[in-house]
Amino acid sequence: MITLDQFNFSGKRAVVRVDFNVPLHKTTFEVTDDIRIRSAVPTIKKILADGGSVVLMSHLGRPKEGPEDKYSLRHIVSTVEKNLGISIQFASDCIGEEAETLANNLKAGEVLLLENLRFYKEEEKGNLEFAQKLAKLGNVYVNDAFGTAHRAHASTAVMAQFFTDKVCGYLMQAELDNAKKVLDEVQHPYTAIMGGAKISDKILIIERLLDKVDNLIIGGGMAYTFFKAMGGEIGKSLVEADRLELAKELIEKAKAKGVNLLLPSDSKIADAFSNDANAEYAQNDAIKADYMGLDIGPDAIKVFSETVASSKTILWNGPMGVFEMPNFAAGTQAIANAVVKATEENGAFSLIGGGDSAAAISQMGMADRVSYVSTGGGALLEYMEGKELPGVVALQ
């Protein structure tokens, strides 16, 4: 795979697939979190500094039937300009005459942003003709969109075949390098923290991690399926009734492999799914019938935090509770503190695995105090499950 530093973009027009699928304000359409745009800046600046020009392509949201203004990438132009420190051009379509004319007239140091790729159904279908039209817009292909690398879409994988020069962007490279540190280049003790709602979403990665980790911490909604499987009373807590046998199997597998499987002993429980609900603490095998667990409790926080703080390698994927509600954010906050402590005081390598964990650590202002925050939730999980990512394979 050719990396950015191995390629000179002087006189080249690079078509760069970025992941600018950023959240927008519901009424003003202003960008509310620009981390994905900021993450792509070093790649864009390297190409421009070499004396090249850049055509940026991305999707935004999930448009159903063709163009919709709320999903237009024109809303992000000013944020991209602010981050790059230069004016950029915008094409109101991602293929066709206007896009081709603007691309062909780009001078060294200039940037063109194309309209949302997913305004065409052909993008997600991986349509060959659509990919070829996109490929007309430049003479080097750069993929820096790790967040969509697990999709075999026209822009993320299929169009690469129309280029002689295919280059891996800085963000894509950093994502792959950092994922390797929790897969192959591991320092022990190694602790994986799995949170979120469902075991079924994480089953493959949990099974793979059982061959690698010393400690596996389970928190969030998925923990209650384990307690139910062990015969506990979990009240109205989230449960996957069809996964009870699977939960038992995972407990047995962890034992057989000598992995320390840590389940939260207690929870902060509530009588409704609301920040203002009546709340109290309970042991996880004895939750009242009309209550539900919405966060890990103080005993679990203590045990989990101590385990994390003494680790040398940490992977965190998924919150410990409903952290969006301030009254049920303590568990996730405590884990974030423990991860930061291990990183800063124990020299641990800590990888925050995209999605809700990345949102939580950013919201708590700690993103720059851990080793790496992944921008790709689904892509990172699939890579760690051992699956080949079409976007990575296309660059090889």
XYZ file of N, CA, C and O in Angstrom, residues 17 19 21 58-68 71 73 94 115-124 130 147-148 150-151 153 155-156:
140
model
N -11.389 10.643 -1.236
C -12.616 10.220 -0.544
C -12.414 10.471 0.947
O -11.526 9.889 1.568
N -14.464 11.269 4.874
C -15.702 10.978 5.590
C -16.158 12.262 6.270
O -15.789 12.532 7.409
N -19.259 12.924 6.939
C -20.618 12.635 7.411
C -20.738 13.178 8.835
O -20.688 12.432 9.807
N -17.601 12.996 -0.540
C -18.095 12.389 0.700
C -19.587 12.137 0.587
O -20.246 12.638 -0.318
N -20.097 11.353 1.542
C -21.552 11.247 1.696
C -21.926 12.046 2.943
O -21.060 12.448 3.726
N -23.207 12.284 3.121
C -23.721 12.924 4.337
C -25.117 12.370 4.591
O -26.013 12.496 3.760
N -25.282 11.727 5.745
C -26.594 11.212 6.118
C -27.052 10.080 5.214
O -26.261 9.460 4.503
N -28.367 9.859 5.257
C -28.941 8.768 4.463
C -30.112 9.275 3.625
O -31.269 8.996 3.930
N -29.822 10.033 2.571
C -30.916 10.518 1.724
C -31.677 9.340 1.115
O -31.066 8.361 0.699
N -33.012 9.455 1.093
C -33.832 8.335 0.608
C -34.006 8.388 -0.914
O -33.678 7.468 -1.624
N -34.550 9.497 -1.386
C -34.884 9.594 -2.818
C -34.164 10.771 -3.454
O -34.724 11.851 -3.596
N -32.915 10.584 -3.842
C -32.203 11.657 -4.538
C -31.899 12.846 -3.640
O -31.917 12.743 -2.412
N -31.614 14.011 -4.267
C -31.160 15.189 -3.514
C -32.191 15.712 -2.501
O -33.381 15.786 -2.793
N -31.714 16.008 -1.299
C -32.516 16.657 -0.251
C -31.639 17.735 0.359
O -30.512 17.450 0.767
N -29.431 17.315 3.429
C -28.240 16.462 3.317
C -27.198 17.046 2.349
O -26.263 16.358 1.949
N -24.025 18.916 1.013
C -22.698 19.232 1.560
C -22.370 20.714 1.459
O -21.356 21.161 2.005
N -22.066 15.681 -8.043
C -20.780 14.982 -7.869
C -20.267 14.372 -9.171
O -19.119 13.940 -9.247
N -20.864 17.650 -4.377
C -22.122 17.414 -3.670
C -22.192 15.952 -3.208
O -21.464 15.086 -3.687
N -23.077 15.703 -2.253
C -23.278 14.404 -1.600
C -23.350 13.230 -2.591
O -24.227 13.164 -3.445
N -22.432 12.278 -2.425
C -22.382 11.094 -3.296
C -23.657 10.259 -3.215
O -24.067 9.626 -4.184
N -24.274 10.241 -2.039
C -25.442 9.367 -1.850
C -26.740 9.966 -2.406
O -27.804 9.382 -2.229
N -26.638 11.116 -3.098
C -27.793 11.596 -3.849
C -28.032 10.676 -5.056
O -29.040 10.756 -5.736
N -27.058 9.808 -5.316
C -27.196 8.780 -6.348
C -27.226 7.411 -5.676
O -26.313 7.071 -4.922
N -28.246 6.631 -5.989
C -28.338 5.265 -5.433
C -27.148 4.404 -5.873
O -26.762 3.449 -5.203
N -26.572 4.758 -7.027
C -25.453 3.985 -7.588
C -24.246 3.947 -6.651
O -23.442 3.010 -6.712
N -24.108 4.979 -5.804
C -22.961 5.037 -4.888
C -22.945 3.826 -3.966
O -21.964 3.082 -3.895
N -24.062 3.595 -3.255
C -24.094 2.493 -2.292
C -24.180 1.125 -2.971
O -23.827 0.116 -2.371
N -20.988 4.584 -12.536
C -20.964 5.743 -11.628
C -19.538 5.957 -11.101
O -19.025 7.074 -11.081
N -14.010 5.565 8.130
C -15.367 5.341 8.630
C -16.272 4.603 7.660
O -17.260 4.002 8.062
N -15.927 4.629 6.354
C -16.734 3.903 5.357
C -15.913 2.814 4.658
O -16.339 2.271 3.643
N -15.482 -0.158 5.393
C -16.105 -1.489 5.423
C -17.247 -1.602 4.413
O -17.943 -2.614 4.364
N -17.425 -0.569 3.596
C -18.481 -0.584 2.575
C -17.861 -0.685 1.175
O -16.932 0.052 0.865
N -18.628 0.537 -1.652
C -19.368 1.526 -2.436
C -18.524 2.021 -3.612
O -17.316 1.768 -3.669
N -17.416 4.993 -4.425
C -16.323 5.927 -4.106
C -15.308 5.354 -3.128
O -14.173 5.804 -3.066
N -15.711 4.341 -2.325
C -14.819 3.839 -1.282
C -13.971 2.658 -1.750
O -12.958 2.350 -1.142
